[in-house]
Each structure stands twice: as C-alpha cells, then as structure tokens.
Coordinates of C-alpha atoms in Angstrom, one line a residue:
Chain U
M23 CA 0.0 0.0 0.0
N24 CA 1.5 3.4 -0.9
K25 CA 1.5 6.6 1.1
K26 CA -1.4 8.2 -0.9
S27 CA -3.8 5.4 -0.3
L28 CA -2.9 5.3 3.4
I29 CA -3.7 9.0 3.7
F30 CA -6.9 8.4 1.8
L31 CA -8.0 5.5 4.0
G32 CA -7.1 7.5 7.1
G33 CA -9.3 10.4 5.9
L34 CA -12.1 8.0 5.1
A35 CA -11.9 6.5 8.6
L36 CA -12.1 10.0 10.2
W37 CA -15.0 10.9 7.9
T38 CA -17.0 7.8 8.8
L39 CA -16.3 8.4 12.5
F40 CA -17.4 12.0 12.4
P41 CA -19.8 12.4 9.5
A42 CA -22.1 14.8 11.3
A43 CA -19.4 17.4 12.0
G44 CA -18.7 18.0 8.3
H45 CA -22.4 17.9 7.4
T46 CA -23.8 20.5 9.8
S47 CA -21.0 23.0 9.1
L48 CA -21.7 22.8 5.3
A49 CA -25.5 22.4 5.0
A50 CA -27.5 25.6 5.2
T51 CA -30.3 25.3 7.7
A52 CA -33.8 25.1 6.4
K53 CA -34.5 28.4 8.1
D54 CA -31.7 30.2 6.1
N55 CA -32.9 28.6 2.9
Y56 CA -36.4 29.7 3.6
R57 CA -35.3 33.3 4.1
T58 CA -33.2 33.2 0.9
Y59 CA -35.5 31.4 -1.5
C60 CA -39.1 31.3 -0.2
A61 CA -39.5 34.6 1.8
Q62 CA -39.5 36.7 -1.4
C63 CA -43.0 35.4 -2.1
H64 CA -44.2 33.6 1.1
G65 CA -43.1 36.4 3.3
L66 CA -40.4 36.8 6.0
Q67 CA -42.9 35.4 8.5
G68 CA -44.2 32.6 6.2
N69 CA -47.6 34.2 6.1
G70 CA -47.9 34.3 2.3
R71 CA -47.3 38.1 2.3
G72 CA -43.9 38.4 0.6
V73 CA -42.4 41.5 -1.0
N74 CA -43.3 40.2 -4.5
I75 CA -47.0 39.5 -4.2
R76 CA -48.8 42.7 -5.2
D77 CA -49.2 41.9 -8.9
M78 CA -49.3 38.1 -8.7
S79 CA -52.5 36.6 -10.1
V80 CA -52.3 33.6 -7.7
Q81 CA -51.2 34.4 -4.1
P82 CA -48.5 32.3 -2.4
R83 CA -49.7 29.9 0.1
N84 CA -49.8 31.0 3.8
H85 CA -47.5 28.4 5.4
T86 CA -48.7 29.3 8.9
D87 CA -52.3 28.1 7.9
A88 CA -52.6 24.9 9.8
S89 CA -56.0 23.9 8.4
Y90 CA -54.6 23.9 4.8
M91 CA -51.1 22.7 5.5
S92 CA -52.4 19.7 7.5
Q93 CA -54.2 18.4 4.4
R94 CA -50.9 18.1 2.5
S95 CA -48.7 15.2 3.0
D96 CA -44.9 15.5 3.5
E97 CA -44.6 14.0 0.0
D98 CA -46.9 16.6 -1.5
L99 CA -45.0 19.4 0.1
A100 CA -41.6 18.0 -1.0
K101 CA -42.9 17.6 -4.6
A102 CA -44.2 21.2 -4.7
D103 CA -40.8 22.4 -3.5
R104 CA -38.7 20.3 -5.9
K105 CA -40.8 20.5 -9.1
G106 CA -42.9 23.7 -8.6
G107 CA -46.6 24.5 -8.8
L108 CA -47.2 23.0 -12.3
A109 CA -46.2 19.5 -11.2
I110 CA -49.0 19.5 -8.6
D111 CA -51.6 21.2 -10.9
K112 CA -51.1 24.5 -9.2
S113 CA -49.8 27.9 -10.4
V114 CA -46.6 28.3 -12.4
L115 CA -45.9 31.2 -10.0
M116 CA -44.7 28.6 -7.5
P117 CA -41.2 27.8 -8.9
P118 CA -39.3 24.5 -8.9
W119 CA -36.3 24.5 -6.5
G120 CA -34.8 21.1 -7.5
D121 CA -31.7 22.8 -9.1
T122 CA -31.2 25.0 -6.0
L123 CA -31.8 22.8 -3.0
S124 CA -30.4 19.3 -2.6
P125 CA -32.8 16.4 -1.8
A126 CA -31.6 16.5 1.9
E127 CA -32.3 20.3 2.0
I128 CA -35.8 19.7 0.6
K129 CA -36.5 17.1 3.3
D130 CA -35.3 19.6 6.0
M131 CA -37.5 22.3 4.3
V132 CA -40.6 20.1 4.7
Q133 CA -39.9 19.7 8.4
Y134 CA -39.4 23.5 8.6
L135 CA -42.8 24.1 7.0
R136 CA -44.3 21.8 9.7
T137 CA -42.8 24.1 12.4
L138 CA -44.4 27.2 10.6
C139 CA -47.9 25.7 10.6
H140 CA -47.4 23.8 13.9
C141 CA -49.1 21.0 12.2
T142 CA -48.7 17.4 10.9
F143 CA -50.4 15.6 8.0
N144 CA -53.9 14.7 8.9
S145 CA -55.6 12.8 6.1
Q146 CA -59.3 13.3 7.1
Chain G
M7 CA 27.3 35.6 -39.6
S8 CA 26.7 38.2 -42.4
P9 CA 25.2 41.6 -41.4
N10 CA 22.1 40.6 -43.4
H11 CA 21.6 37.6 -41.2
L12 CA 22.1 39.6 -38.1
L13 CA 19.3 42.0 -39.2
L14 CA 17.0 39.1 -39.9
R15 CA 17.6 37.7 -36.4
L16 CA 17.0 41.0 -34.7
L17 CA 13.9 41.9 -36.8
P18 CA 11.3 40.0 -34.7
G19 CA 12.6 41.7 -31.5
L20 CA 12.6 45.1 -33.2
L21 CA 9.1 44.6 -34.4
A22 CA 8.0 43.6 -30.9
V23 CA 9.5 46.7 -29.4
I24 CA 7.8 48.9 -32.1
L25 CA 4.4 47.1 -31.5
A26 CA 4.7 47.5 -27.7
L27 CA 5.4 51.3 -28.1
A28 CA 2.4 51.7 -30.4
L29 CA 0.1 49.8 -28.0
S30 CA 1.4 51.2 -24.8
P31 CA -1.3 53.9 -24.4
A32 CA -3.9 51.2 -24.6
W33 CA -2.1 49.1 -22.0
A34 CA -1.6 52.0 -19.8
G35 CA -5.4 52.8 -20.1
E36 CA -6.3 49.2 -19.3
S37 CA -4.2 49.1 -16.2
A38 CA -5.3 52.5 -15.1
G39 CA -8.9 51.2 -15.5
M40 CA -8.1 48.1 -13.4
A41 CA -6.4 50.3 -10.8
L42 CA -9.6 52.4 -10.6
L43 CA -11.7 49.2 -10.1
E44 CA -9.4 48.0 -7.4
S45 CA -9.3 51.3 -5.5
R46 CA -12.9 52.5 -5.9
C47 CA -15.1 49.5 -6.6
A48 CA -13.6 46.3 -5.1
S49 CA -14.6 47.3 -1.6
C50 CA -18.2 46.4 -2.6
H51 CA -17.9 44.4 -5.9
N52 CA -16.1 41.1 -6.4
I53 CA -14.0 41.7 -9.5
S54 CA -11.9 38.4 -9.4
G55 CA -14.5 35.7 -8.5
P56 CA -15.6 33.2 -7.6
A57 CA -19.3 33.7 -6.8
P58 CA -20.6 33.0 -3.2
A59 CA -20.6 29.2 -2.5
T60 CA -22.7 29.3 0.6
I61 CA -25.8 31.1 1.7
H62 CA -23.9 33.1 4.3
A63 CA -21.4 34.3 1.7
L64 CA -24.4 35.2 -0.4
W65 CA -25.9 37.3 2.4
A66 CA -22.6 39.0 3.0
R67 CA -22.3 40.1 -0.6
K68 CA -22.6 43.9 -0.7
A69 CA -23.1 44.4 -4.5
P70 CA -23.5 42.3 -7.7
D71 CA -20.5 40.4 -8.8
L72 CA -18.5 42.0 -11.6
F73 CA -15.9 39.4 -12.4
Y74 CA -17.8 38.4 -15.5
A75 CA -18.9 42.0 -16.4
G76 CA -17.4 41.6 -19.9
N77 CA -19.7 38.6 -20.6
K78 CA -22.7 40.4 -19.2
F79 CA -23.0 44.1 -20.0
R80 CA -23.2 46.2 -23.1
R81 CA -20.3 48.7 -23.0
T82 CA -22.5 51.7 -24.1
W83 CA -24.8 51.0 -21.2
L84 CA -21.9 50.8 -18.7
V85 CA -20.4 54.1 -19.8
S86 CA -23.7 56.0 -19.4
W87 CA -25.0 54.2 -16.2
L88 CA -21.7 54.8 -14.4
Q89 CA -22.1 58.5 -15.0
H90 CA -25.8 58.5 -14.1
P91 CA -26.5 55.4 -12.0
V92 CA -30.2 54.6 -11.2
R93 CA -31.6 51.7 -9.2
I94 CA -31.7 48.3 -10.9
R95 CA -32.7 46.0 -8.0
P96 CA -35.8 47.5 -6.3
A97 CA -34.9 45.7 -3.1
G98 CA -31.1 46.1 -3.3
E99 CA -28.6 43.4 -2.4
F100 CA -29.2 41.1 -0.4
Y101 CA -33.0 41.7 -0.9
A102 CA -34.2 40.3 2.5
D103 CA -32.0 42.8 4.4
H104 CA -33.9 45.6 2.8
V105 CA -37.4 44.3 3.3
K106 CA -39.5 44.4 6.5
P107 CA -43.0 43.1 7.3
G108 CA -45.8 45.7 6.6
P109 CA -49.6 45.7 7.4
E110 CA -50.5 44.1 4.1
R111 CA -47.3 42.5 2.9
D112 CA -43.5 42.8 3.3
M113 CA -42.3 46.2 2.0
V114 CA -39.0 47.5 0.7
D115 CA -37.4 49.7 3.3
E116 CA -36.2 52.5 1.0
S117 CA -34.2 54.2 3.9
T118 CA -31.7 51.3 3.8
L119 CA -30.9 51.7 0.1
A120 CA -28.1 54.1 -0.8
P121 CA -27.6 55.8 -4.2
H122 CA -24.7 54.4 -6.3
M123 CA -21.5 56.5 -6.7
A124 CA -21.3 58.4 -10.0
L125 CA -18.1 58.7 -12.2
G126 CA -17.1 61.5 -14.5
A127 CA -17.1 60.8 -18.2
A128 CA -13.4 59.9 -18.5
D129 CA -13.4 57.6 -15.5
A130 CA -16.6 56.0 -16.7
K131 CA -14.9 55.1 -20.0
L132 CA -11.8 53.8 -18.2
A133 CA -13.9 51.7 -15.8
A134 CA -16.1 50.4 -18.6
D135 CA -13.1 49.3 -20.7
A136 CA -11.6 47.5 -17.7
L137 CA -14.9 45.8 -16.9
M138 CA -15.3 44.6 -20.5
T139 CA -12.0 42.7 -20.1
L140 CA -13.4 40.6 -17.1
R141 CA -14.8 37.6 -18.9
A142 CA -14.7 34.6 -16.5
H143 CA -17.5 32.9 -18.3
D144 CA -16.6 32.9 -22.0
D145 CA -17.4 29.2 -21.8
L146 CA -21.1 29.7 -20.9
I147 CA -21.5 32.5 -23.5
A148 CA -20.0 30.3 -26.3
K149 CA -22.8 27.8 -25.8
E150 CA -25.5 30.4 -26.7
H151 CA -26.8 31.4 -30.1
V152 CA -29.6 33.9 -30.2
P153 CA -30.7 34.6 -33.7
A154 CA -32.0 38.1 -34.5
G155 CA -35.7 38.3 -34.5
S156 CA -38.8 39.8 -32.9
I157 CA -41.9 38.9 -31.0
S158 CA -45.1 40.9 -30.4
R159 CA -45.5 42.5 -27.0
S160 CA -48.7 40.6 -26.4
M161 CA -47.1 37.2 -27.1
G162 CA -44.0 38.2 -25.2
S163 CA -45.9 39.1 -22.1
L164 CA -48.0 35.9 -22.3
V165 CA -44.8 33.9 -22.3
F166 CA -43.1 35.9 -19.6
D167 CA -46.1 36.4 -17.2
K168 CA -48.4 33.5 -17.8
F169 CA -46.5 30.6 -19.2
L170 CA -43.4 31.0 -17.1
G171 CA -44.3 33.2 -14.2
C172 CA -41.2 35.4 -14.5
M173 CA -43.2 38.5 -13.4
A174 CA -43.3 37.2 -9.9
C175 CA -39.8 38.5 -9.2
H176 CA -39.1 40.9 -12.1
R177 CA -40.6 44.2 -13.1
V178 CA -41.4 44.4 -16.8
K179 CA -42.7 47.9 -16.6
P180 CA -41.9 50.6 -14.1
D181 CA -44.8 49.7 -11.9
F182 CA -45.7 46.1 -12.6
G183 CA -44.0 42.9 -11.3
G184 CA -42.0 41.6 -8.4
L185 CA -39.2 43.3 -6.5
S186 CA -36.7 40.6 -5.5
G187 CA -35.0 40.5 -8.9
P188 CA -33.5 43.2 -11.1
E189 CA -35.9 45.2 -13.2
L190 CA -36.1 43.8 -16.7
Y191 CA -37.7 46.6 -18.8
T192 CA -34.2 48.0 -19.1
A193 CA -32.4 44.6 -19.6
G194 CA -32.2 44.8 -23.4
A195 CA -30.1 48.0 -23.1
R196 CA -28.0 46.7 -20.2
L197 CA -27.3 43.1 -21.1
K198 CA -25.9 41.2 -24.0
P199 CA -28.4 38.8 -25.6
A200 CA -26.2 35.7 -25.1
F201 CA -25.9 36.5 -21.4
M202 CA -29.7 36.8 -21.0
A203 CA -30.1 33.5 -22.7
S204 CA -27.5 31.8 -20.6
Y205 CA -28.7 33.2 -17.4
I206 CA -32.3 32.2 -18.1
R207 CA -31.1 28.7 -19.0
S208 CA -29.2 28.2 -15.8
P209 CA -28.9 31.0 -13.2
Q210 CA -26.9 28.6 -11.0
S211 CA -24.1 28.3 -13.6
W212 CA -23.4 32.0 -13.0
D213 CA -24.3 32.3 -9.4
P214 CA -24.7 29.0 -7.6
K215 CA -26.7 30.3 -4.6
I216 CA -28.9 32.9 -6.4
W217 CA -32.6 33.1 -5.5
M218 CA -33.7 32.8 -9.2
P219 CA -34.8 29.2 -9.8
N220 CA -33.9 27.2 -12.9
K221 CA -37.3 26.8 -14.6
H222 CA -36.0 24.5 -17.3
V223 CA -37.1 26.9 -20.1
S224 CA -36.9 25.4 -23.6
D225 CA -34.6 26.8 -26.3
T226 CA -37.6 28.2 -28.2
R227 CA -38.9 30.0 -25.2
I228 CA -35.5 31.4 -24.2
V229 CA -35.2 33.0 -27.7
Q230 CA -38.7 34.4 -27.3
L231 CA -37.9 35.9 -23.9
V232 CA -34.7 37.5 -25.1
H233 CA -36.5 39.1 -28.0
Y234 CA -39.2 40.3 -25.7
L235 CA -36.7 41.9 -23.3
Q236 CA -34.9 43.5 -26.2
A237 CA -38.3 44.9 -27.4
L238 CA -39.2 46.2 -23.9
S239 CA -36.0 48.4 -23.6
K240 CA -36.6 49.9 -27.1
G241 CA -39.1 52.3 -25.4
G242 CA -42.6 53.0 -26.5
S243 CA -45.6 52.0 -24.5
H244 CA -45.3 49.1 -22.0
E245 CA -48.7 47.5 -22.7

C-alpha cells in the first residue's frame, strides 16, 4: 500500500467516524434557505405576504395556515418544493427548487414548513 | 554571420518593441482602469471571482459580482450608467436585508438603500473598458446562439407572465411585477443577448446560490424571452 492510499484511508476513517461534523457546518439550515429562496413570495414570516405578491394573479400559500397545511402530506410538500406548482396542478408562479436545493435540504425544508404551521399531515 | 543575417535575427525583436510602443497607451489605459476598479469599486464588488458558494457568503455580498462583467454588459450602457446610476434592483442586495413586514405585505425599506456613486465621463470610460476585459464565463457564452428576430408585445408578455411566471420577481414595466430580482424593462439596453439566454437557461451556472430558480425553459422560449426583453427596452408603451 502506498502513502497516498494510506492517507486516503485515514481520511475515510475519520470521515465515517465524524460524518455529522462535516455535514452540519456545510449544509445551510432550512430556516436560512427559507429566508433566501421562499420569503421573497411567502413572506419573511411565512404568512404568504412576501415583497413580490402585489401583482401576482395567484397568491402564495400561507405556510402558517394549519388547516390547509395539515391536508398536504410531506410527499406533496416535497414535490411542490422540488418541481414547482405546475407539477402538482397549481400555479406556475410557485417555482421549482430542484436545481437550487439538494434532496436533503428539501427534506429539511418540509420539516421546517411543519414548524411554521405547527401541524402534521392529517388525512381526514 | 553576415550583417544581413544579423538583421534578420533582430527583426522580430525590433518589431515587438515597435508594437509595444504603439500599443502602450492602450495598455496604460487598461491598467489605469483596473487600478480604478481596485481602488474605488472592489470594496463592494467582487472583480476576481468566484461567486458565493454558501448562503452566508451570499448574504454578506454587498453588491452584484463584476468578475464576468465583460460577458454580461453592453459597453455603451456601462459608460452611461456609471455616470448617471439609477436603481436596478428594487430591493437592493441582499434583498431580505432591505425588506420588512408591513400591514398588508412585506415592503422594501427605502431608507436602507443608498444611491450608487457616479463617475465622471473619463473615469466611466476607463472603468467600462476595464470591466469589459473581465470575462470569466466565455465558456457559458460560447454555448448560446440567439438569432436576431422579434416577438409581439402581447405574445412576449404571455410567455413571460403567464406561461413561465417570471413577473413574480421581475418588473417588466416601471410599476408592474415583483421586486426581489433586477428590473427587466431595461435589460435589453443593459445586457448582452447571449448573457440573458445563458442566465435564463441556468442561473446557477453563473451564481450557484442565487434566488432565481432554474425553470427549465426550452430553447424556443429562451429566444422568445430575449426578443421580448430587447423589445421592452426599445421604449414605447409598456402595454
């Protein structure tokens, strides 16, 4: 075994021992992602009243509205985030974020939306 | 070695010296322009790249990146805007720092937006020439081909507003559209067509963390959008 591969294996061992350390320092939190990408339409407070909404023909969803948000499953919310409104038969004004957010970030975002509505999926 | 041969061997060197002397005013101008950018602009603008790689770097950015200015701007626009700068991004940079909750919706807090510095005519030309040499993304521009053409205003606005929802973030007239992106009724005068096409195709290729989504716009639509934006900045009524 040469020197390079020893260093590589050592690094790999460290990385498998402490995967979380690298992860949390790199990944943006869902809250930061929301402020950057979603707040422009859904509002700094998540109430659907963002700075962009005045002339929009369909208004952004109020993410603090528990009665609406509890009717949407986590999969529905993730699909809307990743592929945009058109993919779920809703307005094109809701953009797709699949090229901006990683699958892990979208998963975290759905959990963040649940904290905004203080709700979980309730199928009835 | 005969004198003739000696001359032949010295010729290229002599030519180079003559060429250098002939070009030196241009070189001097370019480096004076770069010096101007370094001393008066680089405190806010990134003129050497790369673009922010994390959200926190994005939030910390004070002004738009200029390290690909030569790929992006039309020189004539630069020369005139630098002398008479007017706002391009209604909510500034970074937008969320200039917005606060209001009674009906979040509002731009105008008091946090400062006017841009203005340059005199000579400095504006010097700065524009230096900016036009900053072309970090020749690779992306080379992939675009926007044929000349036109589109009716009504078809253009149908594509922009209704089919693709671009109006949510961009103004296409002075008082219609969203505020988190740059105004676009002046884009045709400001931006090169190939830049517009490339940016619409993949904003993340230019600025990985930017808050414009990739909407996977087709080639045909991209050309229509560029023609529409060019038409908007030619003046006339914004119907």
